[in-house]
Short mmCIF file of C-alpha atoms in Angstrom, two decimals:
data_model
loop_
_atom_site.label_atom_id
_atom_site.label_comp_id
_atom_site.label_asym_id
_atom_site.label_seq_id
_atom_site.Cartn_x
_atom_site.Cartn_y
_atom_site.Cartn_z
CA MET N 1 197.08 217.33 -22.87
CA ALA N 2 198.35 214.62 -21.71
CA ILE N 3 202.03 215.25 -19.59
CA ILE N 4 204.65 212.87 -21.73
CA ILE N 5 207.52 212.06 -19.23
CA ASN N 6 211.01 209.43 -19.87
CA PRO N 7 210.14 205.91 -19.31
CA ASP N 8 213.84 204.79 -19.34
CA ARG N 9 217.14 207.29 -19.09
CA THR N 10 219.53 204.75 -20.58
CA LYS N 11 216.87 204.43 -23.44
CA PRO N 12 216.34 206.47 -26.59
CA TRP N 13 213.35 209.50 -25.52
CA ASN N 14 212.23 208.47 -29.55
CA ALA N 15 209.68 209.91 -28.00
CA LEU N 16 210.74 213.31 -26.95
CA PRO N 17 207.57 215.35 -27.35
CA GLU N 18 206.92 217.97 -30.27
CA LEU N 19 205.85 221.91 -30.04
CA PRO N 20 204.35 223.83 -28.77
CA ILE N 21 203.74 222.87 -25.19
CA ASP N 22 200.40 222.43 -23.43
CA PRO N 23 199.74 227.27 -23.47
CA ASN N 24 197.67 226.25 -20.06
CA ILE N 25 201.00 225.64 -18.63
CA TYR N 26 202.85 229.29 -19.53
CA LEU N 27 199.53 230.89 -18.81
CA ASP N 28 200.17 231.28 -14.96
CA VAL N 29 200.50 234.24 -13.42
CA ASP N 30 203.77 233.62 -11.50
CA ILE N 31 205.27 232.83 -14.35
CA LEU N 32 203.49 236.16 -16.19
CA LEU N 33 204.56 238.19 -13.41
CA GLN N 34 208.07 237.37 -14.15
CA LEU N 35 207.60 237.52 -17.70
CA GLY N 36 206.62 241.08 -17.42
CA ASP N 37 209.50 241.81 -15.46
CA SER N 38 212.15 239.69 -17.72
CA LYS N 39 210.85 241.75 -21.05
CA ALA N 40 210.80 245.27 -18.72
CA ALA N 41 214.89 244.62 -17.57
CA LEU N 42 215.42 243.68 -21.65
CA ALA N 43 213.86 246.76 -22.82
CA ARG N 44 215.95 249.15 -20.54
CA LEU N 45 219.01 247.14 -22.01
CA GLN N 46 218.72 248.02 -25.46
CA GLY N 47 217.32 251.48 -24.59
CA ARG N 48 219.95 251.76 -22.84
CA SER N 49 222.79 250.49 -24.98
CA ILE N 50 221.17 252.68 -28.28
CA ALA N 51 223.16 255.27 -26.32
CA ILE N 52 225.75 254.52 -26.33
CA PRO N 53 227.16 256.45 -29.16
CA ASN N 54 229.68 253.90 -29.77
CA GLN N 55 229.13 250.29 -29.73
CA GLY N 56 231.92 249.08 -30.54
CA LEU N 57 234.04 249.49 -27.78
CA LEU N 58 231.90 247.51 -24.99
CA ILE N 59 230.39 244.32 -27.13
CA ASN N 60 233.83 243.11 -27.85
CA SER N 61 234.57 242.99 -23.86
CA ILE N 62 230.71 241.92 -22.73
CA SER N 63 230.40 239.32 -24.91
CA LEU N 64 233.75 238.39 -24.65
CA GLN N 65 233.37 237.86 -21.09
CA GLU N 66 229.85 236.22 -21.84
CA ALA N 67 232.09 233.43 -24.57
CA LYS N 68 234.07 232.63 -20.38
CA ALA N 69 230.56 232.20 -18.66
CA SER N 70 229.18 229.43 -20.57
CA SER N 71 232.51 227.87 -20.81
CA ALA N 72 232.91 227.57 -17.55
CA ILE N 73 229.44 225.54 -18.01
CA GLU N 74 231.38 223.04 -19.99
CA ASN N 75 234.36 222.88 -17.33
CA ILE N 76 236.76 224.71 -19.89
CA PHE N 77 237.55 226.93 -16.82
CA THR N 78 240.34 230.02 -18.07
CA THR N 79 241.22 232.96 -15.95
CA ASP N 80 240.63 236.29 -16.82
CA ASP N 81 244.51 237.50 -17.71
CA GLU N 82 244.60 233.72 -20.00
CA LEU N 83 241.45 234.87 -22.35
CA TYR N 84 241.90 239.49 -22.37
CA LYS N 85 245.58 237.63 -23.37
CA ALA N 86 244.43 235.24 -25.67
CA TYR N 87 242.31 237.50 -27.42
CA SER N 88 244.76 240.69 -27.92
CA GLU N 89 246.56 237.84 -29.63
CA GLU N 90 247.32 239.60 -33.21
CA ASN N 91 247.31 235.71 -34.52
CA VAL N 92 244.42 233.78 -32.51
CA SER N 93 245.55 230.59 -34.47
CA GLN N 94 248.35 229.86 -32.31
CA VAL N 95 246.01 230.85 -28.63
CA ASN N 96 246.14 227.11 -27.29
CA GLY N 97 243.70 225.13 -24.76
CA PRO N 98 240.92 226.44 -23.23
CA ALA N 99 240.91 230.13 -23.96
CA LYS N 100 241.21 229.23 -27.79
CA GLU N 101 237.75 227.15 -27.18
CA ILE N 102 237.26 230.71 -25.11
CA LEU N 103 237.35 232.44 -28.52
CA HIS N 104 235.98 230.19 -30.81
CA TYR N 105 233.01 230.38 -28.78
CA ARG N 106 232.42 234.00 -28.77
CA GLU N 107 233.35 233.70 -33.08
CA ALA N 108 230.26 231.74 -33.43
CA LEU N 109 227.94 234.07 -30.12
CA TRP N 110 229.31 236.87 -33.08
CA LYS N 111 228.85 235.01 -36.06
CA GLY N 112 225.60 233.63 -35.62
CA HIS N 113 223.92 236.77 -34.79
CA GLN N 114 225.08 238.27 -38.44
CA TYR N 115 223.64 235.38 -40.25
CA LEU N 116 220.18 235.62 -38.40
CA GLN N 117 219.90 239.17 -39.63
CA GLU N 118 220.96 237.71 -43.21
CA HIS N 119 218.66 235.30 -43.16
CA LYS N 120 214.69 235.61 -42.67
CA ALA N 121 214.48 232.74 -40.54
CA LEU N 122 216.21 230.53 -38.63
CA ASP N 123 216.87 227.02 -40.38
CA ILE N 124 219.23 224.18 -39.23
CA GLU N 125 222.79 225.32 -41.16
CA TYR N 126 222.48 227.96 -38.62
CA PHE N 127 223.15 225.02 -36.42
CA VAL N 128 225.42 223.23 -37.72
CA LYS N 129 227.97 226.25 -38.53
CA MET N 130 227.67 227.11 -34.08
CA TYR N 131 228.60 223.72 -33.26
CA ARG N 132 230.96 223.68 -35.73
CA ILE N 133 232.36 226.20 -35.12
CA VAL N 134 232.64 225.91 -31.02
CA SER N 135 233.13 221.74 -31.50
CA GLN N 136 235.94 222.60 -34.97
CA PHE N 137 234.59 219.28 -35.91
CA ASN N 138 233.10 219.16 -39.43
CA ASP N 139 230.03 217.15 -39.79
CA GLY N 140 226.74 218.05 -38.56
CA ILE N 141 223.41 216.37 -37.81
CA ARG N 142 224.85 213.06 -35.37
CA PRO N 143 223.68 210.12 -37.30
CA PRO N 144 221.64 206.62 -35.50
CA VAL N 145 225.14 205.23 -35.29
CA ALA N 146 226.06 207.96 -32.35
CA GLN N 147 225.36 205.79 -28.66
CA ILE N 148 225.57 209.66 -26.98
CA VAL N 149 224.60 209.10 -23.66
CA ILE N 150 224.64 211.73 -21.24
CA LYS N 151 226.05 210.85 -17.28
CA GLU N 152 225.30 212.35 -14.41
CA GLY N 153 228.95 214.20 -13.14
CA GLY N 154 230.61 215.52 -10.27
CA SER N 155 231.93 212.37 -7.46
CA GLY N 156 228.56 211.63 -5.97
CA PRO N 157 227.10 208.85 -5.39
CA ASN N 158 225.74 209.10 -8.75
CA ALA N 159 228.51 210.51 -10.76
CA GLY N 160 228.79 208.22 -14.21
CA LYS N 161 225.45 206.77 -14.01
CA VAL N 162 222.54 207.37 -17.39
CA PHE N 163 221.40 210.90 -17.17
CA TYR N 164 219.34 210.82 -19.97
CA THR N 165 219.72 209.48 -22.96
CA PRO N 166 218.62 211.60 -26.87
CA PRO N 167 216.80 210.46 -29.50
CA ARG N 168 218.22 208.37 -32.21
CA GLY N 169 217.78 206.37 -34.99
CA ALA N 170 217.54 207.30 -38.66
CA GLY N 171 215.80 210.52 -39.64
CA ILE N 172 214.12 211.11 -35.57
CA ILE N 173 217.14 213.90 -35.45
CA GLU N 174 215.87 215.89 -38.23
CA THR N 175 212.49 215.93 -37.97
CA LYS N 176 212.39 216.24 -34.34
CA MET N 177 214.76 220.00 -35.86
CA ASP N 178 212.29 220.32 -38.14
CA ASN N 179 209.68 220.47 -35.53
CA LEU N 180 211.81 222.60 -33.71
CA ILE N 181 212.40 225.46 -36.15
CA LYS N 182 208.95 225.67 -37.22
CA PHE N 183 207.94 226.44 -33.55
CA LEU N 184 210.89 229.66 -33.59
CA ASN N 185 209.25 230.33 -37.41
CA ASP N 186 206.02 230.36 -37.66
CA GLU N 187 204.87 233.36 -35.56
CA VAL N 188 200.99 232.71 -37.54
CA ASN N 189 200.58 229.29 -35.87
CA TYR N 190 202.84 229.32 -32.57
CA PRO N 191 202.75 233.20 -31.09
CA LEU N 192 204.05 233.27 -27.94
CA ASP N 193 206.35 236.12 -26.46
CA PRO N 194 210.21 235.57 -27.93
CA LEU N 195 211.58 235.27 -23.67
CA LEU N 196 208.51 232.10 -23.59
CA LYS N 197 209.99 231.06 -26.85
CA MET N 198 213.52 231.30 -25.91
CA ALA N 199 212.92 228.91 -22.91
CA ILE N 200 211.27 226.33 -24.47
CA ALA N 201 213.67 225.62 -27.56
CA HIS N 202 216.75 226.01 -25.55
CA TYR N 203 215.16 222.68 -23.62
CA GLN N 204 213.84 221.19 -26.58
CA PHE N 205 216.74 221.97 -28.44
CA GLU N 206 218.88 220.21 -25.53
CA ALA N 207 216.16 217.32 -25.36
CA ILE N 208 217.28 216.42 -29.26
CA HIS N 209 220.65 217.23 -28.18
CA PRO N 210 221.75 216.97 -32.32
CA PHE N 211 225.34 216.99 -32.15
CA ARG N 212 228.38 214.80 -31.54
CA ASP N 213 229.71 217.57 -28.81
CA GLY N 214 228.83 221.27 -27.80
CA ASN N 215 224.93 220.65 -27.85
CA GLY N 216 225.04 222.75 -24.05
CA ARG N 217 227.35 225.89 -26.21
CA THR N 218 224.94 225.56 -29.28
CA GLY N 219 222.33 226.28 -27.10
CA ARG N 220 223.47 229.00 -25.12
CA ILE N 221 224.30 230.83 -28.39
CA PHE N 222 220.97 230.06 -29.94
CA ASN N 223 219.36 231.61 -26.58
CA ILE N 224 220.86 235.68 -27.16
CA ASN N 225 221.44 235.38 -31.00
CA TYR N 226 217.43 234.59 -31.55
CA LEU N 227 216.70 237.93 -28.90
CA THR N 228 218.56 239.52 -31.42
CA LYS N 229 217.24 238.15 -34.25
CA LYS N 230 213.61 238.86 -32.52
CA GLY N 231 214.18 242.26 -32.05
CA LEU N 232 215.43 242.59 -28.45
CA LEU N 233 218.58 243.63 -28.18
CA ASP N 234 220.59 245.42 -31.04
CA TYR N 235 223.52 242.81 -30.06
CA PRO N 236 224.21 240.16 -27.99
CA ILE N 237 225.44 241.67 -24.86
CA LEU N 238 223.38 239.26 -22.23
CA PHE N 239 225.23 238.08 -19.68
CA LEU N 240 222.87 235.57 -19.64
CA SER N 241 225.53 232.23 -18.87
CA LYS N 242 226.96 234.40 -15.52
CA TYR N 243 223.64 233.60 -14.39
CA ILE N 244 223.77 230.20 -15.75
CA MET N 245 226.96 229.24 -14.49
CA GLN N 246 226.49 230.92 -10.51
CA ASN N 247 222.57 229.52 -10.27
CA LYS N 248 224.25 226.43 -11.93
CA GLU N 249 222.42 223.25 -10.35
CA GLU N 250 219.19 225.07 -10.62
CA TYR N 251 220.13 225.25 -14.70
CA TYR N 252 220.34 221.68 -14.84
CA ALA N 253 217.77 220.61 -12.90
CA GLY N 254 215.23 222.78 -14.62
CA LEU N 255 216.11 220.36 -17.26
CA ALA N 256 215.44 216.76 -15.90
CA GLY N 257 212.51 218.69 -15.06
CA ILE N 258 210.44 218.80 -17.49
CA THR N 259 212.36 215.47 -18.86
CA GLN N 260 211.41 212.97 -15.99
CA ARG N 261 208.71 214.87 -14.38
CA GLY N 262 206.88 218.00 -17.05
CA ASN N 263 207.40 220.04 -14.33
CA TRP N 264 207.52 223.10 -17.40
CA LYS N 265 206.63 226.20 -14.95
CA ASN N 266 210.26 225.81 -12.94
CA TRP N 267 212.47 225.86 -15.99
CA LEU N 268 210.69 228.93 -17.88
CA LEU N 269 210.72 230.98 -14.57
CA TYR N 270 214.28 229.97 -14.09
CA MET N 271 215.10 231.40 -17.67
CA LEU N 272 213.20 234.21 -17.60
CA LYS N 273 214.46 235.37 -13.76
CA ALA N 274 217.94 234.85 -15.90
CA VAL N 275 216.59 237.24 -18.37
CA GLU N 276 215.60 239.34 -15.92
CA VAL N 277 218.86 239.24 -13.04
CA THR N 278 221.68 239.68 -16.50
CA ALA N 279 219.84 241.68 -17.29
CA ASN N 280 220.36 244.51 -14.86
CA ILE N 281 223.38 242.99 -14.45
CA THR N 282 224.57 244.16 -17.45
CA PHE N 283 222.86 247.66 -18.21
CA ASP N 284 224.29 248.71 -14.05
CA LYS N 285 228.56 246.98 -16.22
CA ILE N 286 227.72 249.81 -19.59
CA ASN N 287 226.93 252.57 -16.83
CA ASP N 288 229.70 251.77 -14.87
CA ILE N 289 231.84 251.69 -18.13
CA ILE N 290 231.17 254.63 -19.41
CA THR N 291 231.64 256.55 -16.40
CA ALA N 292 235.45 255.18 -16.57
CA LYS N 293 235.52 256.33 -19.80
CA GLU N 294 234.29 259.23 -19.17
CA ALA N 295 236.76 259.89 -16.50
CA ILE N 296 239.54 258.23 -18.42
CA THR N 297 238.98 260.91 -21.52
CA ASP N 298 238.55 264.05 -18.81
CA ALA N 299 241.68 263.10 -17.03
CA VAL N 300 243.18 262.61 -20.06
CA LEU N 301 242.24 266.40 -21.31
CA VAL N 302 243.61 267.84 -18.60
CA ASN N 303 246.82 267.28 -17.62
CA THR N 304 248.13 265.18 -21.34
CA ASP N 305 249.28 266.55 -24.85
CA ILE N 306 248.16 263.52 -26.12
CA GLN N 307 247.16 263.73 -30.09
CA ARG N 308 243.55 262.72 -30.63
CA PRO N 309 242.75 261.02 -27.15
CA ASP N 310 238.97 260.32 -28.34
CA SER N 311 240.77 257.58 -30.72
CA LEU N 312 243.18 256.39 -27.48
CA ILE N 313 240.81 256.21 -25.05
CA SER N 314 238.35 254.41 -27.90
CA SER N 315 240.92 251.70 -28.56
CA ILE N 316 241.80 250.43 -24.93
CA PHE N 317 238.18 250.47 -24.08
CA THR N 318 237.36 248.23 -27.12
CA GLN N 319 238.96 244.92 -24.90
CA PRO N 320 241.61 244.96 -21.30
CA PHE N 321 244.80 244.60 -22.82
CA THR N 322 246.57 246.56 -25.36
CA ARG N 323 249.46 246.49 -27.53
CA VAL N 324 252.08 249.13 -28.86
CA GLN N 325 251.18 246.66 -32.57
CA HIS N 326 247.25 247.22 -32.14
CA LEU N 327 247.10 251.14 -32.49
CA VAL N 328 250.20 251.03 -35.21
CA LYS N 329 248.19 248.64 -37.24
CA THR N 330 244.93 250.48 -37.16
CA GLY N 331 246.13 253.46 -38.19
CA THR N 332 245.43 255.54 -34.90
CA TYR N 333 249.28 256.08 -33.98
CA ALA N 334 253.13 255.50 -35.26
CA GLU N 335 254.89 252.93 -33.21
CA ASN N 336 257.21 255.24 -31.36
CA THR N 337 253.52 257.48 -30.55
CA ALA N 338 251.36 254.68 -29.64
CA ARG N 339 254.69 253.57 -26.64
CA LYS N 340 254.59 257.20 -25.86
CA TYR N 341 251.35 257.41 -25.35
CA LEU N 342 250.51 253.66 -23.86
CA ASP N 343 253.43 254.97 -21.20
CA GLN N 344 252.32 257.45 -20.08
CA LEU N 345 248.81 256.40 -18.95
CA THR N 346 250.38 253.69 -16.94
CA GLU N 347 252.12 256.45 -15.15
CA MET N 348 248.97 258.10 -14.53
CA GLY N 349 248.52 254.91 -12.94
CA ILE N 350 245.47 254.27 -15.98
CA LEU N 351 247.18 251.11 -17.62
CA GLU N 352 249.76 248.68 -16.17
CA LYS N 353 252.79 247.37 -17.77
CA ARG N 354 252.68 244.22 -18.44
CA SER N 355 255.76 241.61 -19.76
CA ILE N 356 254.73 237.96 -21.99
CA GLY N 357 256.74 236.41 -23.07
CA LYS N 358 259.24 239.28 -25.41
CA GLY N 359 256.23 241.17 -25.55
CA HIS N 360 254.52 243.78 -23.05
CA TYR N 361 251.17 244.21 -22.80
CA PHE N 362 248.78 247.44 -21.22
CA LEU N 363 246.10 246.16 -19.13
CA ASN N 364 243.12 249.30 -18.80
CA LEU N 365 242.84 248.96 -14.94
CA GLU N 366 239.06 249.79 -14.43
CA LEU N 367 237.42 247.81 -17.76
CA TYR N 368 239.27 245.31 -15.94
CA ARG N 369 237.48 245.65 -12.73
CA ILE N 370 234.98 246.23 -14.13
CA LEU N 371 234.65 243.48 -16.53
CA SER N 372 235.56 240.59 -13.83
CA GLU N 373 233.50 242.13 -10.57
#
């Protein structure tokens, strides 16, 4: 199968090849060895997450970190403090700035997961829904009049120059998205390992660039949603974007390598390695969180007379910042009791009380440390 590359970065690449790719590309010793390592790491993570008594304690914070890392790839930055405080607000609509965009990403991550659990197959509506949540626009597939080009960032000699021009024209994007979706759903004609399909589909989606904005974030949400759809994970708890953020130049070089040279191997190895590394990181974080939770539970049982301590400990491990009203609204404690118990945990060095405006937040120091590492 001949390799087709983009001959002119400044013109729409309407000749972007349809899927599937040549099987000889991924039937490669290096790729197959890395695929085995990645699948083993993911299976270990899945096995560990199943053993957690209440996965909801960990899922909120872990998925929020994924949202933060993915948004940082798009130069949307916020501090952990700002993010967790924003997430702990009762009315998220009052949150502004980068933290709000990250919360939109997390919302899309979860709604995408739920959507794919409720539907038998991926469809164009899934991608449009994810785009609308992360971008906060109400449109869909970009029209032919949208003159979208990808330019070099940074401040180097090529900054501002056209890096890539995605396909454009009446019906072209729709046709290419139909092909991508068929490739993902059709296991009879395209019986490919889900990790390889995810990596191939991620490139194809970014190359099609179907929306005006938010394509990178939508594509990374798809990565994790697809893994849960295929049963490789129960919940979207993989820190995949952390690896991409830490190896950002390789990420963009891998995408460009396919477009400009037809080099699929480097891209597939990169994405498979990302799965392996982040599965191991997430596995370790889950173990650290469980260990911290057990140690704090033991300390509370031995040193306090707190009633229903399991409920209190579960609450402070759902997210790093807790407020009195969180415990009141969930019916865990009355207001005075909630305040008393949170103050007790503060005196024990488990929480740190912080004042923001007229309100008070209680920071779970161990959970915050683990997630920030």
